[in-house]
Amino acid sequence: MAKSNFEYVRDFEHETRCLPNTWIVVRIDGKGFHRFADLHDFVKPNDTRGLTLMARAAADVMFEFTDVIISFGHSDEFSFVFRKNTAVFNRRAEKLSSLVTSLFSSSYVFHWNDHFPDTKLRYPPAFDSRIVLYPTDENMKDYLSWRQADVHVNNLYNLSFWSLVLKGGLKPCEAELKLRGTLASDKNELLFQEFGINYNQEPPMFRKGTTLLRKSVDFLGKGKRTIVMPYYCDIIKKDFWDTHPELLKQGKAGSVEFHEGMEFFEIKKCS
């Protein structure tokens, strides 16, 4: 490339490289998603279409970045965990953050009509992101545990709040006042006594969030393919990590047996 007198301006550029031998977590969050959800008539407190669309976009990130070993999301956020030894983009933080966010955002729009066929996208959604590094396996697992614990806290409150508003006839300010200072046990009692809702019987997707794992599956003798599978399970307990040992070993995708009705994502190819 020919040089010019203006190339000195590149000296002002600065790159931040993620520390070696650390888990890299990129977390994306929706910007102004309360307004976005209202304008697009999302079902409250949980819209399965919106949650599945988020998972679809996250799966596309995992297909593009094969060093993402696990991702977890709920509501308008998703976290992507890159293996400790990843060398993708030389571990440049700005590159990782910007590309994950860009791909997630474009995928969300690309798949919109698949999940909201009767709702026109009124304006482009936006997501921001941050990168956090975790030096130990326990640190990384605790991060994911924190995000899943947050799902429970938020979902229990939102289910109680919107039950009071949509079924109980309270104004939002009245529902907020009634829930102020309540414990989880109080909310569970309110849901059951006033609305006949057993919180533990709510869909696991709402209570546990969505965990995405890369798996290898043999499609009935047609050869193995790599897919991304959603799990709606407890990732805080040791059982999860024992069931998927390849995650901490940073090995190849675990194998699963194909069965009719199994839920999974594949790369969407243009016809």
Tab-separated table of C-alpha atoms in Angstrom:
chain	number	residue	atom	x	y	z
A	1	MET	CA	0.000	0.000	0.000
A	2	ALA	CA	1.343	3.392	-0.970
A	3	LYS	CA	2.222	5.607	1.948
A	4	SER	CA	1.021	9.178	2.310
A	5	ASN	CA	1.863	12.127	4.498
A	6	PHE	CA	-1.312	11.482	6.450
A	7	GLU	CA	-0.528	7.990	7.711
A	8	TYR	CA	0.799	9.380	10.970
A	9	VAL	CA	-2.808	9.613	12.197
A	10	ARG	CA	-2.747	5.843	12.719
A	11	ASP	CA	-0.410	6.464	15.647
A	12	PHE	CA	-3.452	7.709	17.565
A	13	GLU	CA	-5.194	4.338	17.306
A	14	HIS	CA	-5.155	2.179	20.402
A	15	GLU	CA	-5.889	-1.527	20.767
A	16	THR	CA	-6.842	-3.330	23.957
A	17	ARG	CA	-5.954	-7.008	24.067
A	18	CYS	CA	-7.719	-9.304	26.503
A	19	LEU	CA	-5.405	-10.868	29.067
A	20	PRO	CA	-4.165	-14.338	28.106
A	21	ASN	CA	-5.515	-17.479	29.758
A	22	THR	CA	-8.760	-15.839	30.861
A	23	TRP	CA	-12.358	-16.557	29.948
A	24	ILE	CA	-13.641	-13.759	27.718
A	25	VAL	CA	-17.306	-12.916	28.237
A	26	VAL	CA	-19.112	-10.593	25.842
A	27	ARG	CA	-22.515	-9.533	27.164
A	28	ILE	CA	-24.948	-7.738	24.885
A	29	ASP	CA	-27.940	-5.742	26.145
A	30	GLY	CA	-30.850	-4.222	24.275
A	31	LYS	CA	-30.918	-0.425	24.185
A	32	GLY	CA	-34.311	1.077	25.024
A	33	PHE	CA	-36.035	-2.290	24.798
A	34	HIS	CA	-38.990	-1.295	26.981
A	35	ARG	CA	-40.051	1.095	24.225
A	36	PHE	CA	-39.194	-1.431	21.517
A	37	ALA	CA	-41.292	-4.141	23.193
A	38	ASP	CA	-44.244	-1.785	23.681
A	39	LEU	CA	-44.248	-0.565	20.080
A	40	HIS	CA	-44.109	-4.126	18.765
A	41	ASP	CA	-46.804	-5.435	21.126
A	42	PHE	CA	-44.687	-7.961	22.999
A	43	VAL	CA	-46.724	-10.186	25.305
A	44	LYS	CA	-46.143	-9.291	28.951
A	45	PRO	CA	-44.419	-10.394	31.082
A	46	ASN	CA	-42.789	-12.902	28.701
A	47	ASP	CA	-43.088	-13.195	24.937
A	48	THR	CA	-41.955	-16.599	23.693
A	49	ARG	CA	-41.501	-15.200	20.183
A	50	GLY	CA	-39.112	-12.522	21.400
A	51	LEU	CA	-37.138	-14.899	23.605
A	52	THR	CA	-36.782	-17.436	20.796
A	53	LEU	CA	-35.682	-14.692	18.401
A	54	MET	CA	-32.971	-13.649	20.861
A	55	ALA	CA	-31.808	-17.276	21.040
A	56	ARG	CA	-31.814	-17.541	17.242
A	57	ALA	CA	-29.585	-14.464	16.959
A	58	ALA	CA	-27.299	-15.829	19.674
A	59	ALA	CA	-27.027	-19.145	17.823
A	60	ASP	CA	-25.808	-17.287	14.732
A	61	VAL	CA	-23.067	-15.731	16.857
A	62	MET	CA	-22.047	-19.207	18.014
A	63	PHE	CA	-21.957	-20.501	14.431
A	64	GLU	CA	-19.695	-17.616	13.417
A	65	PHE	CA	-17.465	-17.702	16.498
A	66	THR	CA	-16.713	-21.355	17.143
A	67	ASP	CA	-14.622	-20.437	20.188
A	68	VAL	CA	-17.818	-19.490	22.037
A	69	ILE	CA	-18.404	-22.598	24.150
A	70	ILE	CA	-21.624	-21.528	25.876
A	71	SER	CA	-24.036	-18.625	25.770
A	72	PHE	CA	-26.805	-17.672	28.157
A	73	GLY	CA	-29.599	-15.173	27.844
A	74	HIS	CA	-32.939	-13.891	29.026
A	75	SER	CA	-35.107	-10.875	28.329
A	76	ASP	CA	-33.021	-8.530	26.138
A	77	GLU	CA	-29.538	-9.730	27.073
A	78	PHE	CA	-27.193	-12.540	26.063
A	79	SER	CA	-23.737	-13.507	27.301
A	80	PHE	CA	-21.144	-15.278	25.151
A	81	VAL	CA	-18.258	-17.141	26.788
A	82	PHE	CA	-15.110	-17.531	24.676
A	83	ARG	CA	-12.737	-20.340	25.590
A	84	LYS	CA	-9.713	-19.384	27.663
A	85	ASN	CA	-7.193	-20.091	24.932
A	86	THR	CA	-9.008	-18.372	22.075
A	87	ALA	CA	-6.798	-16.442	19.695
A	88	VAL	CA	-9.614	-15.046	17.570
A	89	PHE	CA	-8.689	-11.551	16.335
A	90	ASN	CA	-5.617	-11.805	18.580
A	91	ARG	CA	-7.977	-11.304	21.545
A	92	ARG	CA	-8.563	-7.669	20.564
A	93	ALA	CA	-11.359	-6.475	22.841
A	94	GLU	CA	-12.806	-3.818	20.541
A	95	LYS	CA	-12.917	-6.234	17.614
A	96	LEU	CA	-14.637	-8.980	19.599
A	97	SER	CA	-17.158	-6.672	21.211
A	98	SER	CA	-18.084	-4.819	18.037
A	99	LEU	CA	-18.397	-7.890	15.820
A	100	VAL	CA	-20.448	-9.923	18.301
A	101	THR	CA	-22.819	-6.987	18.761
A	102	SER	CA	-23.022	-6.269	15.041
A	103	LEU	CA	-23.720	-9.886	14.106
A	104	PHE	CA	-26.278	-10.308	16.879
A	105	SER	CA	-28.123	-7.135	15.847
A	106	SER	CA	-28.208	-7.971	12.148
A	107	SER	CA	-29.287	-11.541	12.869
A	108	TYR	CA	-32.108	-10.276	15.098
A	109	VAL	CA	-33.437	-8.202	12.198
A	110	PHE	CA	-32.752	-10.956	9.630
A	111	HIS	CA	-34.863	-13.506	11.536
A	112	TRP	CA	-37.581	-11.072	12.661
A	113	ASN	CA	-40.230	-12.229	10.189
A	114	ASP	CA	-39.699	-15.865	11.156
A	115	HIS	CA	-40.824	-15.093	14.698
A	116	PHE	CA	-43.111	-12.084	14.204
A	117	PRO	CA	-44.709	-12.763	10.789
A	118	ASP	CA	-47.668	-10.486	11.490
A	119	THR	CA	-45.728	-7.607	13.045
A	120	LYS	CA	-43.815	-5.150	10.897
A	121	LEU	CA	-40.470	-4.055	12.298
A	122	ARG	CA	-41.057	-0.376	12.978
A	123	TYR	CA	-37.456	0.670	13.588
A	124	PRO	CA	-34.081	-1.069	13.878
A	125	PRO	CA	-33.274	-2.401	17.363
A	126	ALA	CA	-29.928	-1.578	18.930
A	127	PHE	CA	-27.699	-3.495	21.327
A	128	ASP	CA	-24.649	-2.453	23.296
A	129	SER	CA	-21.998	-4.728	24.746
A	130	ARG	CA	-19.236	-5.031	27.284
A	131	ILE	CA	-16.345	-7.421	27.819
A	132	VAL	CA	-15.366	-8.911	31.162
A	133	LEU	CA	-12.460	-11.296	31.777
A	134	TYR	CA	-12.610	-14.119	34.318
A	135	PRO	CA	-9.337	-15.802	35.339
A	136	THR	CA	-10.683	-19.057	36.822
A	137	ASP	CA	-13.294	-21.634	35.929
A	138	GLU	CA	-15.128	-20.873	39.156
A	139	ASN	CA	-15.228	-17.156	38.344
A	140	MET	CA	-16.776	-17.893	34.959
A	141	LYS	CA	-19.299	-20.338	36.409
A	142	ASP	CA	-20.226	-17.847	39.118
A	143	TYR	CA	-20.814	-15.205	36.447
A	144	LEU	CA	-23.299	-17.458	34.661
A	145	SER	CA	-24.882	-18.370	37.998
A	146	TRP	CA	-25.327	-14.662	38.730
A	147	ARG	CA	-27.061	-14.104	35.403
A	148	GLN	CA	-29.398	-17.062	35.971
A	149	ALA	CA	-30.201	-15.945	39.512
A	150	ASP	CA	-31.105	-12.583	38.001
A	151	VAL	CA	-33.584	-14.332	35.688
A	152	HIS	CA	-35.470	-15.725	38.678
A	153	VAL	CA	-35.560	-12.422	40.560
A	154	ASN	CA	-36.719	-10.418	37.547
A	155	ASN	CA	-39.217	-12.971	36.271
A	156	LEU	CA	-40.888	-13.458	39.639
A	157	TYR	CA	-41.288	-9.709	40.030
A	158	ASN	CA	-42.478	-9.144	36.460
A	159	LEU	CA	-44.977	-12.003	36.622
A	160	SER	CA	-46.367	-10.613	39.875
A	161	PHE	CA	-46.448	-7.055	38.553
A	162	TRP	CA	-48.198	-7.830	35.274
A	163	SER	CA	-50.627	-10.219	36.937
A	164	LEU	CA	-51.704	-7.366	39.205
A	165	VAL	CA	-52.037	-5.011	36.227
A	166	LEU	CA	-53.501	-7.260	33.535
A	167	LYS	CA	-55.561	-9.597	35.711
A	168	GLY	CA	-55.985	-7.652	38.931
A	169	GLY	CA	-56.931	-4.350	37.341
A	170	LEU	CA	-54.355	-2.284	39.220
A	171	LYS	CA	-52.593	0.687	37.716
A	172	PRO	CA	-48.833	0.209	37.236
A	173	CYS	CA	-48.068	2.606	40.086
A	174	GLU	CA	-50.479	0.708	42.365
A	175	ALA	CA	-48.922	-2.647	41.462
A	176	GLU	CA	-45.443	-1.272	42.110
A	177	LEU	CA	-46.527	0.019	45.507
A	178	LYS	CA	-48.129	-3.307	46.451
A	179	LEU	CA	-44.950	-5.228	45.606
A	180	ARG	CA	-42.579	-2.811	47.297
A	181	GLY	CA	-40.614	-4.520	50.056
A	182	THR	CA	-42.025	-7.986	49.358
A	183	LEU	CA	-39.931	-11.141	49.547
A	184	ALA	CA	-39.914	-13.983	47.029
A	185	SER	CA	-42.193	-15.987	49.320
A	186	ASP	CA	-44.655	-13.080	49.408
A	187	LYS	CA	-44.784	-12.922	45.621
A	188	ASN	CA	-45.260	-16.674	45.335
A	189	GLU	CA	-48.138	-16.482	47.807
A	190	LEU	CA	-49.703	-13.536	45.969
A	191	LEU	CA	-49.539	-15.319	42.619
A	192	PHE	CA	-51.126	-18.482	43.978
A	193	GLN	CA	-53.759	-16.958	46.242
A	194	GLU	CA	-54.937	-14.151	43.937
A	195	PHE	CA	-54.381	-15.619	40.486
A	196	GLY	CA	-54.020	-19.383	40.941
A	197	ILE	CA	-50.507	-19.315	39.494
A	198	ASN	CA	-47.969	-21.850	40.748
A	199	TYR	CA	-44.668	-20.181	39.917
A	200	ASN	CA	-42.802	-23.488	39.783
A	201	GLN	CA	-45.077	-24.605	36.948
A	202	GLU	CA	-44.253	-21.619	34.751
A	203	PRO	CA	-42.310	-22.530	31.559
A	204	PRO	CA	-38.630	-23.242	32.333
A	205	MET	CA	-37.613	-20.782	29.603
A	206	PHE	CA	-39.143	-17.990	31.676
A	207	ARG	CA	-37.743	-19.176	35.024
A	208	LYS	CA	-34.298	-20.430	33.986
A	209	GLY	CA	-33.403	-18.431	30.886
A	210	THR	CA	-31.932	-19.968	27.732
A	211	THR	CA	-28.582	-21.750	27.681
A	212	LEU	CA	-27.117	-22.493	24.253
A	213	LEU	CA	-24.564	-25.247	23.682
A	214	ARG	CA	-22.867	-26.467	20.529
A	215	LYS	CA	-23.528	-30.163	19.917
A	216	SER	CA	-22.714	-32.777	17.307
A	217	VAL	CA	-25.659	-34.890	16.157
A	218	ASP	CA	-26.042	-37.772	13.717
A	219	PHE	CA	-29.214	-37.161	11.731
A	220	LEU	CA	-30.432	-40.747	11.370
A	221	GLY	CA	-27.433	-41.990	9.458
A	222	LYS	CA	-27.178	-38.938	7.201
A	223	GLY	CA	-23.916	-37.850	8.747
A	224	LYS	CA	-22.974	-35.708	11.702
A	225	ARG	CA	-23.756	-32.018	11.785
A	226	THR	CA	-22.965	-29.317	14.301
A	227	ILE	CA	-26.019	-27.676	15.789
A	228	VAL	CA	-26.749	-25.264	18.613
A	229	MET	CA	-29.186	-26.600	21.194
A	230	PRO	CA	-31.181	-24.585	23.730
A	231	TYR	CA	-31.433	-25.826	27.300
A	232	TYR	CA	-33.833	-24.444	29.896
A	233	CYS	CA	-32.211	-25.880	32.978
A	234	ASP	CA	-30.363	-25.076	36.177
A	235	ILE	CA	-26.772	-24.135	35.326
A	236	ILE	CA	-25.895	-23.179	38.892
A	237	LYS	CA	-25.687	-26.714	40.247
A	238	LYS	CA	-22.700	-28.978	39.652
A	239	ASP	CA	-24.871	-31.465	37.736
A	240	PHE	CA	-24.960	-29.233	34.656
A	241	TRP	CA	-21.177	-29.056	34.360
A	242	ASP	CA	-20.842	-32.796	35.012
A	243	THR	CA	-23.320	-33.472	32.195
A	244	HIS	CA	-21.376	-31.279	29.762
A	245	PRO	CA	-17.705	-31.876	30.720
A	246	GLU	CA	-16.430	-30.609	27.365
A	247	LEU	CA	-17.193	-27.030	28.437
A	248	LEU	CA	-14.475	-26.708	31.054
A	249	LYS	CA	-12.118	-29.022	29.180
A	250	GLN	CA	-12.539	-26.731	26.163
A	251	GLY	CA	-12.894	-29.794	23.975
A	252	LYS	CA	-14.979	-30.571	20.925
A	253	ALA	CA	-18.751	-30.263	20.933
A	254	GLY	CA	-20.471	-33.004	22.896
A	255	SER	CA	-22.581	-35.549	21.027
A	256	VAL	CA	-26.346	-35.927	21.319
A	257	GLU	CA	-28.721	-38.454	19.793
A	258	PHE	CA	-31.286	-37.192	17.324
A	259	HIS	CA	-34.934	-37.671	18.223
A	260	GLU	CA	-38.147	-36.401	16.718
A	261	GLY	CA	-39.224	-33.054	18.088
A	262	MET	CA	-35.817	-32.058	19.459
A	263	GLU	CA	-35.256	-28.308	19.494
A	264	PHE	CA	-32.136	-26.968	17.822
A	265	PHE	CA	-30.749	-24.241	15.562
A	266	GLU	CA	-28.853	-24.670	12.304
A	267	ILE	CA	-27.163	-22.156	10.046
A	268	LYS	CA	-29.857	-20.547	7.916
A	269	LYS	CA	-28.824	-20.792	4.281
A	270	CYS	CA	-30.167	-18.659	1.452
A	271	SER	CA	-32.332	-20.613	-0.973
